[in-house]
mmCIF file of C-alpha atoms and ligand atoms in Angstrom:
data_model
loop_
_atom_site.group_PDB
_atom_site.id
_atom_site.type_symbol
_atom_site.label_atom_id
_atom_site.label_comp_id
_atom_site.label_asym_id
_atom_site.label_seq_id
_atom_site.Cartn_x
_atom_site.Cartn_y
_atom_site.Cartn_z
ATOM 1 C CA MET P 1 -17.954 -20.595 13.827
ATOM 2 C CA PRO P 2 -15.440 -23.284 14.706
ATOM 3 C CA ILE P 3 -13.559 -25.088 11.769
ATOM 4 C CA ASP P 4 -14.982 -28.514 10.920
ATOM 5 C CA LEU P 5 -12.352 -31.250 10.725
ATOM 6 C CA ALA P 6 -14.684 -34.127 10.696
ATOM 7 C CA ALA P 7 -14.954 -34.438 6.848
ATOM 8 C CA TYR P 8 -13.121 -33.242 3.900
ATOM 9 C CA ASP P 9 -14.654 -30.265 2.258
ATOM 10 C CA ASP P 10 -13.607 -30.004 -1.542
ATOM 11 C CA ALA P 11 -14.831 -26.363 -1.600
ATOM 12 C CA ASN P 12 -11.834 -25.316 0.825
ATOM 13 C CA VAL P 13 -9.507 -22.722 -0.674
ATOM 14 C CA PHE P 14 -6.380 -24.876 -0.924
ATOM 15 C CA ALA P 15 -8.428 -27.535 -2.699
ATOM 16 C CA ARG P 16 -9.740 -25.009 -5.216
ATOM 17 C CA ILE P 17 -5.987 -24.113 -5.499
ATOM 18 C CA LEU P 18 -4.885 -27.626 -6.360
ATOM 19 C CA ARG P 19 -7.597 -27.674 -8.946
ATOM 20 C CA GLY P 20 -6.244 -24.728 -10.448
ATOM 21 C CA GLU P 21 -9.541 -22.938 -9.864
ATOM 22 C CA ILE P 22 -7.995 -19.903 -7.974
ATOM 23 C CA PRO P 23 -4.247 -18.599 -8.708
ATOM 24 C CA CYS P 24 -1.315 -18.955 -6.295
ATOM 25 C CA ARG P 25 2.326 -17.864 -6.178
ATOM 26 C CA LYS P 26 3.720 -21.262 -6.703
ATOM 27 C CA VAL P 27 7.196 -22.016 -5.266
ATOM 28 C CA TYR P 28 7.450 -25.722 -5.690
ATOM 29 C CA GLU P 29 5.306 -28.450 -7.094
ATOM 30 C CA ASP P 30 5.861 -32.351 -7.293
ATOM 31 C CA ARG P 31 3.835 -35.770 -7.059
ATOM 32 C CA TRP P 32 3.027 -35.265 -3.472
ATOM 33 C CA ALA P 33 3.073 -31.779 -2.583
ATOM 34 C CA LEU P 34 2.386 -28.095 -3.690
ATOM 35 C CA ALA P 35 4.127 -24.879 -2.245
ATOM 36 C CA PHE P 36 3.022 -21.462 -2.555
ATOM 37 C CA HIS P 37 3.461 -18.138 -0.879
ATOM 38 C CA ASP P 38 0.997 -17.274 1.797
ATOM 39 C CA ILE P 39 -1.470 -14.536 0.808
ATOM 40 C CA ALA P 40 -0.855 -12.678 4.096
ATOM 41 C CA PRO P 41 2.590 -13.080 4.963
ATOM 42 C CA LYS P 42 3.661 -12.865 8.615
ATOM 43 C CA ALA P 43 7.378 -12.884 7.824
ATOM 44 C CA PRO P 44 9.612 -11.842 4.810
ATOM 45 C CA VAL P 45 9.451 -15.547 3.731
ATOM 46 C CA HIS P 46 6.283 -17.232 4.496
ATOM 47 C CA VAL P 47 5.356 -20.162 2.397
ATOM 48 C CA LEU P 48 2.675 -22.804 2.838
ATOM 49 C CA VAL P 49 3.475 -26.512 1.753
ATOM 50 C CA ILE P 50 0.309 -28.636 1.347
ATOM 51 C CA PRO P 51 -0.003 -32.478 0.340
ATOM 52 C CA LYS P 52 -1.895 -33.423 -2.832
ATOM 53 C CA GLY P 53 -4.203 -35.757 -1.076
ATOM 54 C CA ARG P 54 -7.599 -34.774 0.829
ATOM 55 C CA TYR P 55 -6.378 -34.468 4.439
ATOM 56 C CA THR P 56 -7.792 -31.823 6.806
ATOM 57 C CA THR P 57 -4.838 -32.299 9.334
ATOM 58 C CA LEU P 58 -1.847 -33.573 10.061
ATOM 59 C CA ALA P 59 -3.516 -36.393 12.341
ATOM 60 C CA ALA P 60 -5.805 -37.124 9.324
ATOM 61 C CA PHE P 61 -2.742 -37.361 7.000
ATOM 62 C CA THR P 62 -0.249 -39.535 9.103
ATOM 63 C CA ALA P 63 -3.355 -41.859 9.915
ATOM 64 C CA ALA P 64 -4.517 -42.415 6.347
ATOM 65 C CA ALA P 65 -1.548 -41.775 3.919
ATOM 66 C CA SER P 66 0.481 -44.265 2.476
ATOM 67 C CA ALA P 67 4.235 -44.109 3.697
ATOM 68 C CA GLU P 68 5.389 -43.089 0.330
ATOM 69 C CA GLU P 69 2.977 -40.095 0.432
ATOM 70 C CA VAL P 70 4.090 -39.062 4.022
ATOM 71 C CA ALA P 71 7.773 -39.248 3.023
ATOM 72 C CA GLY P 72 7.388 -37.747 -0.185
ATOM 73 C CA PHE P 73 5.468 -34.673 1.577
ATOM 74 C CA TRP P 74 7.988 -34.053 4.247
ATOM 75 C CA ARG P 75 10.979 -34.396 1.710
ATOM 76 C CA ALA P 76 9.087 -31.704 -0.260
ATOM 77 C CA VAL P 77 8.851 -29.341 2.797
ATOM 78 C CA THR P 78 12.568 -29.561 3.394
ATOM 79 C CA LYS P 79 13.498 -29.371 -0.030
ATOM 80 C CA VAL P 80 11.169 -26.160 -0.291
ATOM 81 C CA ALA P 81 13.304 -24.604 2.764
ATOM 82 C CA HIS P 82 16.417 -25.712 1.025
ATOM 83 C CA ASP P 83 15.482 -24.280 -2.236
ATOM 84 C CA LEU P 84 14.246 -21.030 -0.530
ATOM 85 C CA GLY P 85 18.040 -20.643 0.827
ATOM 86 C CA VAL P 86 16.900 -20.093 4.352
ATOM 87 C CA GLU P 87 18.691 -23.225 6.057
ATOM 88 C CA GLY P 88 21.701 -21.268 6.729
ATOM 89 C CA ALA P 89 19.791 -18.478 8.686
ATOM 90 C CA GLY P 90 17.150 -20.654 10.099
ATOM 91 C CA TYR P 91 13.464 -21.120 9.587
ATOM 92 C CA ARG P 92 10.420 -22.155 11.599
ATOM 93 C CA LEU P 93 7.728 -24.739 10.674
ATOM 94 C CA LEU P 94 4.331 -24.379 11.863
ATOM 95 C CA VAL P 95 1.190 -26.687 11.731
ATOM 96 C CA ASN P 96 -2.260 -25.706 13.080
ATOM 97 C CA HIS P 97 -4.537 -28.054 14.376
ATOM 98 C CA GLY P 98 -8.102 -26.934 15.187
ATOM 99 C CA GLY P 99 -9.743 -23.923 16.740
ATOM 100 C CA ASP P 100 -7.343 -23.188 19.796
ATOM 101 C CA ALA P 101 -4.496 -23.253 17.215
ATOM 102 C CA GLY P 102 -6.330 -20.790 14.917
ATOM 103 C CA GLN P 103 -6.556 -23.356 11.804
ATOM 104 C CA GLU P 104 -8.610 -21.457 9.171
ATOM 105 C CA VAL P 105 -8.406 -23.736 6.051
ATOM 106 C CA ALA P 106 -9.058 -27.634 6.773
ATOM 107 C CA HIS P 107 -6.532 -28.798 4.360
ATOM 108 C CA LEU P 108 -3.172 -29.768 5.756
ATOM 109 C CA HIS P 109 -0.681 -26.943 5.103
ATOM 110 C CA VAL P 110 2.863 -26.487 6.630
ATOM 111 C CA HIS P 111 3.917 -22.777 7.084
ATOM 112 C CA ILE P 112 7.573 -22.061 6.694
ATOM 113 C CA PHE P 113 8.581 -18.581 8.088
ATOM 114 C CA ALA P 114 11.941 -17.125 7.626
ATOM 115 C CA GLY P 115 13.848 -14.213 6.645
ATOM 116 C CA ARG P 116 14.295 -12.287 9.967
ATOM 117 C CA PRO P 117 14.871 -13.476 13.583
ATOM 118 C CA LEU P 118 11.443 -15.125 14.608
ATOM 119 C CA GLY P 119 11.477 -14.386 18.276
ATOM 120 C CA PRO P 120 9.776 -16.510 20.781
ATOM 121 C CA MET P 121 7.548 -19.812 19.636
ATOM 122 C CA LEU P 122 4.466 -18.125 21.330
ATOM 123 C CA SER P 123 3.658 -14.507 22.207
HETATM 124 P P1 LIG O 1 -3.928 -21.570 9.166
HETATM 125 O O1 LIG O 1 -4.268 -20.326 10.008
HETATM 126 O O2 LIG O 1 -2.982 -22.303 9.715
HETATM 127 O O3 LIG O 1 -5.189 -22.444 8.729
HETATM 128 O O4 LIG O 1 -3.512 -20.723 7.982
HETATM 129 C C1 LIG O 1 -4.014 -20.699 6.571
HETATM 130 C C2 LIG O 1 -3.357 -19.823 6.057
HETATM 131 O O5 LIG O 1 -3.533 -19.650 4.586
HETATM 132 C C3 LIG O 1 -2.925 -18.208 6.413
HETATM 133 O O6 LIG O 1 -1.811 -17.740 6.841
HETATM 134 C C4 LIG O 1 -3.543 -17.376 5.234
HETATM 135 O O7 LIG O 1 -3.076 -16.155 4.962
HETATM 136 C C5 LIG O 1 -3.505 -18.479 4.111
HETATM 137 N N1 LIG O 1 -4.322 -18.211 2.937
HETATM 138 C C6 LIG O 1 -5.609 -18.286 2.858
HETATM 139 N N2 LIG O 1 -6.260 -18.018 1.661
HETATM 140 C C7 LIG O 1 -4.863 -18.255 0.770
HETATM 141 C C8 LIG O 1 -4.740 -18.058 -0.530
HETATM 142 N N3 LIG O 1 -5.547 -17.876 -1.411
HETATM 143 N N4 LIG O 1 -3.616 -18.094 -0.875
HETATM 144 C C9 LIG O 1 -2.415 -18.365 -0.085
HETATM 145 N N5 LIG O 1 -2.673 -18.247 1.237
HETATM 146 C C10 LIG O 1 -3.899 -18.349 1.660
#
């Protein structure tokens, strides 16, 4: 079934992680964002960064979030990459939007991949 991005679903897995209903391997948390290890890592470092607010996609986030929220979230993403120690060797950010991109969870999340040469952008 295609992912429904029309309305935010409070039962999505990342909403449940934010409420503490299911565990995560936390990397970082501040007022704007939570970062945790992906449960099925695709690289030696695979961390997800999510905003605290109820946004299905990056488009929903940039349309509705305050400037403070947007800045706080992206600062958290780059802080996490810095704190993971991967800036020197390099890392990749990925945001999936919708079915063709393979978005599985309808709560905005930025993937941080690192820890080995990551190859071409698409394969
Ligand atoms: P996407 O395909 O961009 O929607 O990515 C969703 C990601 O969430 C996948 O990489 C999953 O492995 C990851 N994921 C799903 N459930 C969990 C969970 N409970 N804890 C951590 N990562 C998860």
